[in-house]
Structures are given as structure tokens and as C-alpha cells.
Amino acid sequence: VQLQAFGGGLVHAGGALRLSCAASGRTYRNYNMAWFRQTPGKEREFVAVIRWSGGSTLYVDSVMGRFTIARDNAQNTVYLQMNSLEPEDTGVYYCAGGITFGSSKALYGYWGQGTEVTVSS
């Protein structure tokens, strides 16, 4: 599976962005898809994951109620709708695919190239 993330940009605090991750490969539908983010000097941290079927989602506490992960298996795309953005949401966002559902980056063997999100105060 090859992944390409896009949709990042510069937004004021309180604004919204929608990230997309386009997947290629027939096995995409078998994978749980996640978003992680990273800022300079910090570990890449889990943001959200959606099960391969779309039936379950999991979020890090700091984005609960603000971010929504969704997938369209017909379009081979996973989305991250980010509302009420805060400066602390700034970072490079990566999409990832893996067989096991969870929040650890070790579970994901496929990664996109990242898209940068900057939230100004």
C-alpha cells in the first residue's frame, strides 16, 4: 500500500482543515488507517485511527470532540476533519496503515510522506 497525505496548511486558531490520505493498492481495504503528528524535537504521536471496516474509531484525548476520522473505501481515501484548531495542533501529519487496530506507531507498516499543519494564535 502506498499512501499520500495532503490538505495541510496555515490556519488561525479556531479554524478548520480537512486532511486527506489517498491510498493505492488493492489491499488498502484490509488495513486500519491512522493519523499521527510530529513536531520538531518530539516523538511522533498518535492522533486517530479507524478500523478497516469503518466500524470503530479511537482518538487521543486532546482531539476528542474536535477531530473526526473517516474513510471512503470506494475512493481509497481516509480523511481527518479538524475543527476548533489550536496552536498545539501544529505539526506534520502522517497517515499510516496497519493490520492491528491501536494507537502505537509500531503497529503501522505503511506511512505517507506527511502534510504540514500550522495553527497560528
JSON list of C-alpha atoms in Angstrom, two decimals:
[
{"chain": "A", "resi": 1, "resn": "VAL", "atom": "CA", "xyz": [0.00, 0.00, 0.00]},
{"chain": "A", "resi": 2, "resn": "GLN", "atom": "CA", "xyz": [1.27, 3.44, -0.92]},
{"chain": "A", "resi": 3, "resn": "LEU", "atom": "CA", "xyz": [-0.09, 6.45, 0.92]},
{"chain": "A", "resi": 4, "resn": "GLN", "atom": "CA", "xyz": [-0.10, 10.14, 0.05]},
{"chain": "A", "resi": 5, "resn": "ALA", "atom": "CA", "xyz": [-1.31, 12.73, 2.52]},
{"chain": "A", "resi": 6, "resn": "PHE", "atom": "CA", "xyz": [-2.39, 16.23, 1.58]},
{"chain": "A", "resi": 7, "resn": "GLY", "atom": "CA", "xyz": [-4.60, 19.08, 2.76]},
{"chain": "A", "resi": 8, "resn": "GLY", "atom": "CA", "xyz": [-2.36, 20.76, 5.30]},
{"chain": "A", "resi": 9, "resn": "GLY", "atom": "CA", "xyz": [-1.89, 24.49, 5.52]},
{"chain": "A", "resi": 10, "resn": "LEU", "atom": "CA", "xyz": [-1.87, 27.59, 7.69]},
{"chain": "A", "resi": 11, "resn": "VAL", "atom": "CA", "xyz": [-4.98, 28.39, 9.69]},
{"chain": "A", "resi": 12, "resn": "HIS", "atom": "CA", "xyz": [-5.88, 30.66, 12.59]},
{"chain": "A", "resi": 13, "resn": "ALA", "atom": "CA", "xyz": [-6.81, 29.21, 15.95]},
{"chain": "A", "resi": 14, "resn": "GLY", "atom": "CA", "xyz": [-10.44, 28.18, 15.93]},
{"chain": "A", "resi": 15, "resn": "GLY", "atom": "CA", "xyz": [-10.36, 27.37, 12.24]},
{"chain": "A", "resi": 16, "resn": "ALA", "atom": "CA", "xyz": [-10.72, 24.06, 10.44]},
{"chain": "A", "resi": 17, "resn": "LEU", "atom": "CA", "xyz": [-8.86, 21.90, 7.95]},
{"chain": "A", "resi": 18, "resn": "ARG", "atom": "CA", "xyz": [-9.55, 18.57, 6.31]},
{"chain": "A", "resi": 19, "resn": "LEU", "atom": "CA", "xyz": [-6.66, 16.27, 5.63]},
{"chain": "A", "resi": 20, "resn": "SER", "atom": "CA", "xyz": [-6.90, 13.51, 3.07]},
{"chain": "A", "resi": 21, "resn": "CYS", "atom": "CA", "xyz": [-4.82, 10.41, 2.56]},
{"chain": "A", "resi": 22, "resn": "ALA", "atom": "CA", "xyz": [-5.05, 8.68, -0.79]},
{"chain": "A", "resi": 23, "resn": "ALA", "atom": "CA", "xyz": [-4.08, 5.02, -0.88]},
{"chain": "A", "resi": 24, "resn": "SER", "atom": "CA", "xyz": [-3.07, 2.86, -3.78]},
{"chain": "A", "resi": 25, "resn": "GLY", "atom": "CA", "xyz": [-3.11, -0.90, -3.83]},
{"chain": "A", "resi": 26, "resn": "ARG", "atom": "CA", "xyz": [-5.87, -3.44, -3.78]},
{"chain": "A", "resi": 27, "resn": "THR", "atom": "CA", "xyz": [-5.24, -4.39, -0.13]},
{"chain": "A", "resi": 28, "resn": "TYR", "atom": "CA", "xyz": [-6.00, -0.90, 1.21]},
{"chain": "A", "resi": 29, "resn": "ARG", "atom": "CA", "xyz": [-9.43, -2.01, 2.38]},
{"chain": "A", "resi": 30, "resn": "ASN", "atom": "CA", "xyz": [-7.86, -4.60, 4.68]},
{"chain": "A", "resi": 31, "resn": "TYR", "atom": "CA", "xyz": [-5.95, -2.04, 6.69]},
{"chain": "A", "resi": 32, "resn": "ASN", "atom": "CA", "xyz": [-6.80, 0.03, 9.69]},
{"chain": "A", "resi": 33, "resn": "MET", "atom": "CA", "xyz": [-5.87, 3.62, 8.89]},
{"chain": "A", "resi": 34, "resn": "ALA", "atom": "CA", "xyz": [-4.44, 6.12, 11.34]},
{"chain": "A", "resi": 35, "resn": "TRP", "atom": "CA", "xyz": [-3.19, 9.66, 11.60]},
{"chain": "A", "resi": 36, "resn": "PHE", "atom": "CA", "xyz": [-0.13, 10.64, 13.60]},
{"chain": "A", "resi": 37, "resn": "ARG", "atom": "CA", "xyz": [1.54, 14.01, 14.03]},
{"chain": "A", "resi": 38, "resn": "GLN", "atom": "CA", "xyz": [5.01, 15.19, 14.87]},
{"chain": "A", "resi": 39, "resn": "THR", "atom": "CA", "xyz": [6.62, 18.47, 15.89]},
{"chain": "A", "resi": 40, "resn": "PRO", "atom": "CA", "xyz": [10.37, 19.14, 15.91]},
{"chain": "A", "resi": 41, "resn": "GLY", "atom": "CA", "xyz": [12.13, 17.51, 18.83]},
{"chain": "A", "resi": 42, "resn": "LYS", "atom": "CA", "xyz": [9.15, 15.38, 19.80]},
{"chain": "A", "resi": 43, "resn": "GLU", "atom": "CA", "xyz": [8.10, 11.84, 19.21]},
{"chain": "A", "resi": 44, "resn": "ARG", "atom": "CA", "xyz": [5.52, 11.14, 16.55]},
{"chain": "A", "resi": 45, "resn": "GLU", "atom": "CA", "xyz": [2.25, 10.92, 18.41]},
{"chain": "A", "resi": 46, "resn": "PHE", "atom": "CA", "xyz": [-0.99, 9.13, 17.69]},
{"chain": "A", "resi": 47, "resn": "VAL", "atom": "CA", "xyz": [-3.99, 11.25, 16.73]},
{"chain": "A", "resi": 48, "resn": "ALA", "atom": "CA", "xyz": [-6.75, 8.93, 15.48]},
{"chain": "A", "resi": 49, "resn": "VAL", "atom": "CA", "xyz": [-7.40, 5.54, 13.88]},
{"chain": "A", "resi": 50, "resn": "ILE", "atom": "CA", "xyz": [-10.31, 3.98, 12.05]},
{"chain": "A", "resi": 51, "resn": "ARG", "atom": "CA", "xyz": [-10.86, 0.27, 11.65]},
{"chain": "A", "resi": 52, "resn": "TRP", "atom": "CA", "xyz": [-10.68, -1.28, 8.17]},
{"chain": "A", "resi": 53, "resn": "SER", "atom": "CA", "xyz": [-14.48, -1.63, 8.14]},
{"chain": "A", "resi": 54, "resn": "GLY", "atom": "CA", "xyz": [-15.06, 1.90, 9.39]},
{"chain": "A", "resi": 55, "resn": "GLY", "atom": "CA", "xyz": [-16.89, 0.43, 12.38]},
{"chain": "A", "resi": 56, "resn": "SER", "atom": "CA", "xyz": [-14.59, 1.65, 15.15]},
{"chain": "A", "resi": 57, "resn": "THR", "atom": "CA", "xyz": [-12.54, 4.75, 15.81]},
{"chain": "A", "resi": 58, "resn": "LEU", "atom": "CA", "xyz": [-10.12, 5.82, 18.50]},
{"chain": "A", "resi": 59, "resn": "TYR", "atom": "CA", "xyz": [-8.77, 9.30, 19.29]},
{"chain": "A", "resi": 60, "resn": "VAL", "atom": "CA", "xyz": [-6.13, 10.80, 21.51]},
{"chain": "A", "resi": 61, "resn": "ASP", "atom": "CA", "xyz": [-7.82, 12.69, 24.33]},
{"chain": "A", "resi": 62, "resn": "SER", "atom": "CA", "xyz": [-6.56, 16.09, 23.20]},
{"chain": "A", "resi": 63, "resn": "VAL", "atom": "CA", "xyz": [-8.51, 15.97, 19.92]},
{"chain": "A", "resi": 64, "resn": "MET", "atom": "CA", "xyz": [-11.66, 14.24, 21.14]},
{"chain": "A", "resi": 65, "resn": "GLY", "atom": "CA", "xyz": [-14.74, 16.16, 20.07]},
{"chain": "A", "resi": 66, "resn": "ARG", "atom": "CA", "xyz": [-12.76, 18.33, 17.64]},
{"chain": "A", "resi": 67, "resn": "PHE", "atom": "CA", "xyz": [-11.34, 15.88, 15.10]},
{"chain": "A", "resi": 68, "resn": "THR", "atom": "CA", "xyz": [-13.19, 13.24, 13.12]},
{"chain": "A", "resi": 69, "resn": "ILE", "atom": "CA", "xyz": [-11.58, 10.40, 11.17]},
{"chain": "A", "resi": 70, "resn": "ALA", "atom": "CA", "xyz": [-13.49, 8.81, 8.33]},
{"chain": "A", "resi": 71, "resn": "ARG", "atom": "CA", "xyz": [-12.77, 6.62, 5.34]},
{"chain": "A", "resi": 72, "resn": "ASP", "atom": "CA", "xyz": [-14.23, 6.03, 1.92]},
{"chain": "A", "resi": 73, "resn": "ASN", "atom": "CA", "xyz": [-13.15, 2.59, 0.79]},
{"chain": "A", "resi": 74, "resn": "ALA", "atom": "CA", "xyz": [-14.66, 3.12, -2.65]},
{"chain": "A", "resi": 75, "resn": "GLN", "atom": "CA", "xyz": [-12.30, 6.08, -3.12]},
{"chain": "A", "resi": 76, "resn": "ASN", "atom": "CA", "xyz": [-9.37, 4.50, -1.24]},
{"chain": "A", "resi": 77, "resn": "THR", "atom": "CA", "xyz": [-9.18, 7.60, 0.91]},
{"chain": "A", "resi": 78, "resn": "VAL", "atom": "CA", "xyz": [-9.11, 8.35, 4.62]},
{"chain": "A", "resi": 79, "resn": "TYR", "atom": "CA", "xyz": [-9.91, 11.79, 5.98]},
{"chain": "A", "resi": 80, "resn": "LEU", "atom": "CA", "xyz": [-9.20, 13.75, 9.13]},
{"chain": "A", "resi": 81, "resn": "GLN", "atom": "CA", "xyz": [-11.61, 16.62, 9.69]},
{"chain": "A", "resi": 82, "resn": "MET", "atom": "CA", "xyz": [-10.03, 19.01, 12.18]},
{"chain": "A", "resi": 83, "resn": "ASN", "atom": "CA", "xyz": [-12.24, 21.65, 13.77]},
{"chain": "A", "resi": 84, "resn": "SER", "atom": "CA", "xyz": [-11.59, 24.20, 16.51]},
{"chain": "A", "resi": 85, "resn": "LEU", "atom": "CA", "xyz": [-7.89, 24.02, 15.80]},
{"chain": "A", "resi": 86, "resn": "GLU", "atom": "CA", "xyz": [-5.46, 25.10, 18.48]},
{"chain": "A", "resi": 87, "resn": "PRO", "atom": "CA", "xyz": [-1.80, 26.16, 18.19]},
{"chain": "A", "resi": 88, "resn": "GLU", "atom": "CA", "xyz": [-0.92, 22.89, 19.95]},
{"chain": "A", "resi": 89, "resn": "ASP", "atom": "CA", "xyz": [-2.26, 21.02, 16.90]},
{"chain": "A", "resi": 90, "resn": "THR", "atom": "CA", "xyz": [0.61, 22.38, 14.80]},
{"chain": "A", "resi": 91, "resn": "GLY", "atom": "CA", "xyz": [2.79, 19.68, 13.29]},
{"chain": "A", "resi": 92, "resn": "VAL", "atom": "CA", "xyz": [3.41, 17.41, 10.36]},
{"chain": "A", "resi": 93, "resn": "TYR", "atom": "CA", "xyz": [0.55, 14.96, 10.00]},
{"chain": "A", "resi": 94, "resn": "TYR", "atom": "CA", "xyz": [1.19, 11.47, 8.69]},
{"chain": "A", "resi": 95, "resn": "CYS", "atom": "CA", "xyz": [-1.29, 8.85, 7.62]},
{"chain": "A", "resi": 96, "resn": "ALA", "atom": "CA", "xyz": [-0.46, 5.23, 8.26]},
{"chain": "A", "resi": 97, "resn": "GLY", "atom": "CA", "xyz": [-1.87, 1.80, 7.53]},
{"chain": "A", "resi": 98, "resn": "GLY", "atom": "CA", "xyz": [-1.65, -1.36, 9.60]},
{"chain": "A", "resi": 99, "resn": "ILE", "atom": "CA", "xyz": [-3.24, -4.71, 10.29]},
{"chain": "A", "resi": 100, "resn": "THR", "atom": "CA", "xyz": [-3.70, -4.32, 14.04]},
{"chain": "A", "resi": 101, "resn": "PHE", "atom": "CA", "xyz": [-6.05, -1.67, 15.44]},
{"chain": "A", "resi": 102, "resn": "GLY", "atom": "CA", "xyz": [-4.39, 0.53, 18.00]},
{"chain": "A", "resi": 103, "resn": "SER", "atom": "CA", "xyz": [-2.53, 3.72, 18.86]},
{"chain": "A", "resi": 104, "resn": "SER", "atom": "CA", "xyz": [1.08, 2.57, 18.80]},
{"chain": "A", "resi": 105, "resn": "LYS", "atom": "CA", "xyz": [3.10, 3.67, 15.81]},
{"chain": "A", "resi": 106, "resn": "ALA", "atom": "CA", "xyz": [4.83, 0.27, 15.91]},
{"chain": "A", "resi": 107, "resn": "LEU", "atom": "CA", "xyz": [1.58, -1.27, 14.62]},
{"chain": "A", "resi": 108, "resn": "TYR", "atom": "CA", "xyz": [1.76, 0.58, 11.31]},
{"chain": "A", "resi": 109, "resn": "GLY", "atom": "CA", "xyz": [3.97, -0.58, 8.49]},
{"chain": "A", "resi": 110, "resn": "TYR", "atom": "CA", "xyz": [2.85, 1.82, 5.81]},
{"chain": "A", "resi": 111, "resn": "TRP", "atom": "CA", "xyz": [3.33, 5.57, 6.03]},
{"chain": "A", "resi": 112, "resn": "GLY", "atom": "CA", "xyz": [2.57, 8.56, 3.87]},
{"chain": "A", "resi": 113, "resn": "GLN", "atom": "CA", "xyz": [5.00, 11.43, 3.39]},
{"chain": "A", "resi": 114, "resn": "GLY", "atom": "CA", "xyz": [3.30, 13.89, 5.76]},
{"chain": "A", "resi": 115, "resn": "THR", "atom": "CA", "xyz": [1.45, 17.17, 5.32]},
{"chain": "A", "resi": 116, "resn": "GLU", "atom": "CA", "xyz": [2.19, 20.21, 7.43]},
{"chain": "A", "resi": 117, "resn": "VAL", "atom": "CA", "xyz": [-0.41, 21.94, 9.57]},
{"chain": "A", "resi": 118, "resn": "THR", "atom": "CA", "xyz": [0.31, 25.28, 11.20]},
{"chain": "A", "resi": 119, "resn": "VAL", "atom": "CA", "xyz": [-2.17, 26.88, 13.57]},
{"chain": "A", "resi": 120, "resn": "SER", "atom": "CA", "xyz": [-1.46, 30.48, 14.48]},
{"chain": "A", "resi": 121, "resn": "SER", "atom": "CA", "xyz": [-2.65, 32.03, 17.71]}
]
